[in-house]
Amino acid sequence: MAKEEQDKILNEVTESEYKYGFVTDIENDDIGKGLNEDIIRMISAKKKEPKFMLDFRLKAYRHWKTMKMPEWAYLDIPEIDYQDIIYYSTPKQKAKLESMDDVDPEIRATFDKLGIPLDEQKILANVAVDVVMDSSSVKTTFKEALAEKGIIFCSFSEAVQDHPDLIQEYMGTVVPIQDNFFAALNSAVFSDGSFVYIPKGVRCPMELSTYFRINAENTGQFERTLIVCEEESYVSYLEGCTAPMRDENQLHAAIVEIIVKDNAEVKYSTVQNWYPGDKNGKGGIYNFVTKRGICEGVNSKLMWAQVETGSAVTWKYPSTILKGDGSSSEFYSVAVTNNHQQADTGTKMIHIGNNTKSTIISKGISAGKSNNSYRGLVKVSKNCEGARNFSQCDSLLLGDKCGAHTFPYLEIGNQSAKVEHEATTSKIGEDQIFYCNQRGINTEDAIGLIVNGYAKEVINKMPMEFAVEAQKLLQISLEGSVG
Amino acid sequence: MLSIKNLHVSIEGKDILKGINLDVKPGEVHAIMGPNGAGKSTLASVLAGRDLFNVTEGEVSFQGKDLLDMEPEDRAKEGIFLGFQYPIEIPGVSTVNFMKTAVNEHRKYKGLDPLSASDFLKLMREKKSLVEIDSKLTNRSVNEGFSGGEKKKNEIFQMAMLEPKLAVLDETDSGLDIDALRVVANGVNKLKTRDNATIVITHYQRLLDYIVPDVVHVLYDGRIVKTAGKELALELEEKGYDWIKEENGK
Ligand SMILES: Nc1ncnc2c1ncn2[C@@H]1O[C@H](COP(=O)(O)OP(=O)(O)OP(=O)(O)O)[C@@H](O)[C@H]1O
Ligand SMILES: [Mg+2]
């Protein structure tokens, strides 16, 4: 009976609807399916890119052709036909937006519905937003206000036009094109994303946020984000994502590169809520992401905070190269999988500089028939003295048809390193739920309370508005999952 | 207010309650005593709606409503409170957040608006002093790492917050030191009105010195085999349960 009860709640939680699943009816300009050098030339031409950019893409493509999709992850992915994907699709609208009024009303309506007003007056005053729909950036807010401080916050495409020297200097330095299969693919066909540049000594006065939306059918999204923080600067950057419900799977392969110089600090928060597929595992986004930052300067800091609730498949390991002496990095993650979702996620902390420090807090929550894996590497290089790492990987199970797995890897090349690892696995107990019930709290809310309590350590690291959204999302994505 | 008729309950095919009859009126205090394994906690759990147990026969009505037909959370909001024999730990969930959710769910059920943060904190302060519970406890996650006695105190604190019509306190006295016992019993007494009722399950007559029962029942082998005034508790203390067992043919 305990089991029946749990199954009942599990079903309830798993059967909730994905509320961002609508499709916007707008005309798209795409280049047709398929991938070859001509397509890449076409993408580059459409974006009026300088030659260095086309060369970069072609080099990446040629390398990608020699590579195979990685198979080491604990994921069961059907074969992907890379010729059956549209690599470039953009909402048709005027080439250059002068004001809000130029944004297609349908697109504005879409983002209003998602709770992201593009109108600067309506936006919370401390968040600047760049909005990317399918392959293009639609609108960046507060650009002028930021420019006064010398901060550049614009779409990647704009940056290629307006700041080619910066792009050329930094792009591909943290995630080289040959890094991995999906990184090479992204480097060949990437569409749009955000570019952030914080000059020396500047604290960015507001949160910078990019909102990614896949709308068009059969289209892959390949965004690219580059953040450069000069000495003594600071920025907090947020990223959110959604996609319509579609029966076929859609590919998303992104790259994020972050460069943090002396005494600078970057906080990078993600709420990933791509369409996870329906409760029978049909549809959903395949999410293959390479995110990496380098703490290049002394005492530089990089924090990753992520709440991952979406995607049919997630393959993602935000990583930090701790190169500068005394640099530090933290990774806080909550990954929820439900129904037939699969996630293989974690981080890599590469200690190179002396007295570098890293912290990893990973909280996996599995429900339904899903599989949730943590995969993390802590590497201390030979000449790195005094490295410290603390890792904690917890798994929470709802029901007994889901799986949680932990794959921690250690490569310690220097005896002075101190590395600690803790791991726990727990289940939401029927007795905990009953205890809440007895106080008047229904099962759904009880699970929300328990799960948010479990994930609190991570959520607390997120900026306020994001934390609130993340909490709701956790509850919604587990709705119907315990019974 | 509570009327139990011929209640039979089993778990995994094993009969545990074998025809319980019990009537509780507003303003009354009932004590239920009985040897280990007699079915006291089972009775309390069934009233609260734990579906681990199967009700195979009988009826329970609470304020005129069919209790067995209600979800556990609705029973709670109708006014049934169970003080758990073994309170559950909920790591990461703060007592404040937990109680706020619970109190507001109760209010919603009654058609009231949720309490504002400041009103809620005021209510908490008031109830904390009533049951003399330390803020050090209520600032922590629900029951996490609490000592046995602290957990019991926390149950009474929650009871004070929720102001139930019928409180079923399952061995709330066990594990309490002498001072704590008095504090907890005082709390229960202060919460007593003419309209609410209490069922205390206990092994010790000592508690009944503080919380004076109107009726004492002996539950033995799934049945209520004896019902009398509070002097019965003294008799049990003195003689143990052997004579009850003999009277009932064992
Ligand atoms: N989940 C369960 N599975 C199997 N048997 C159970 C379960 N819960 C209770 N029982 C059995 O039911 C009987 C009554 O248990 P219950 O907890 O109601 O006793 P009690 O009167 O409260 O005893 P105590 O004074 O020790 O608290 C016992 O024999 C117990 O082993
Ligand atoms: Mg008991």
GROMACS .gro file of C-alpha atoms and ligand atoms in nm, chain B residues 11-12 14-17 33-45 52-53 85-86 170-171 201-203 219, ligand 1:
model
   60
  494ILE     CA    1  -0.190  -0.494   0.795
  495GLU     CA    2  -0.050  -0.745   0.550
  497LYS     CA    3  -0.273  -0.963   1.004
  498ASP     CA    4  -0.561  -0.835   1.218
  499ILE     CA    5  -0.450  -0.564   1.456
  500LEU     CA    6  -0.764  -0.384   1.563
  516MET     CA    7  -0.330   0.261   2.796
  517GLY     CA    8  -0.232  -0.093   2.715
  518PRO     CA    9   0.065  -0.324   2.669
  519ASN     CA   10   0.318  -0.295   2.389
  520GLY     CA   11   0.186  -0.407   2.055
  521ALA     CA   12  -0.179  -0.381   2.162
  522GLY     CA   13  -0.264  -0.153   1.869
  523LYS     CA   14  -0.265   0.194   2.026
  524SER     CA   15  -0.045   0.358   1.763
  525THR     CA   16  -0.231   0.173   1.493
  526LEU     CA   17  -0.555   0.328   1.611
  527ALA     CA   18  -0.397   0.674   1.613
  528SER     CA   19  -0.253   0.626   1.263
  535LEU     CA   20  -0.051   0.158   0.529
  536PHE     CA   21  -0.335  -0.001   0.722
  568GLN     CA   22   0.515   0.852   1.877
  569TYR     CA   23   0.819   0.880   1.650
  653ASP     CA   24   0.081   0.907   2.101
  654GLU     CA   25   0.321   0.861   2.391
  684ILE     CA   26  -0.190   0.741   2.467
  685THR     CA   27   0.051   0.665   2.748
  686HIS     CA   28   0.217   0.395   2.951
  702LEU     CA   29  -0.658  -0.142   2.478
  734LIG     N1   30   0.387  -0.152   0.944
  734LIG     C1   31   0.360  -0.263   1.013
  734LIG     N2   32   0.386  -0.383   0.960
  734LIG     C2   33   0.360  -0.497   1.030
  734LIG     N3   34   0.310  -0.498   1.153
  734LIG     C3   35   0.285  -0.381   1.211
  734LIG     C4   36   0.307  -0.257   1.146
  734LIG     N4   37   0.271  -0.158   1.227
  734LIG     C5   38   0.227  -0.217   1.341
  734LIG     N5   39   0.235  -0.350   1.331
  734LIG     C6   40   0.200  -0.447   1.435
  734LIG     O1   41   0.075  -0.412   1.488
  734LIG     C7   42   0.073  -0.436   1.625
  734LIG     C8   43   0.028  -0.312   1.698
  734LIG     O2   44   0.125  -0.213   1.688
  734LIG     P1   45   0.111  -0.068   1.753
  734LIG     O3   46   0.227   0.011   1.708
  734LIG     O4   47  -0.024  -0.018   1.720
  734LIG     O5   48   0.121  -0.102   1.907
  734LIG     P2   49   0.117  -0.005   2.031
  734LIG     O6   50   0.000  -0.043   2.110
  734LIG     O7   51   0.126   0.135   1.989
  734LIG     O8   52   0.250  -0.048   2.107
  734LIG     P3   53   0.359   0.039   2.189
  734LIG     O9   54   0.305   0.053   2.326
  734LIG    O10   55   0.479  -0.048   2.189
  734LIG    O11   56   0.378   0.169   2.117
  734LIG     C9   57   0.212  -0.483   1.665
  734LIG    O12   58   0.211  -0.623   1.673
  734LIG    C10   59   0.296  -0.438   1.550
  734LIG    O13   60   0.406  -0.523   1.533
   0.00000   0.00000   0.00000
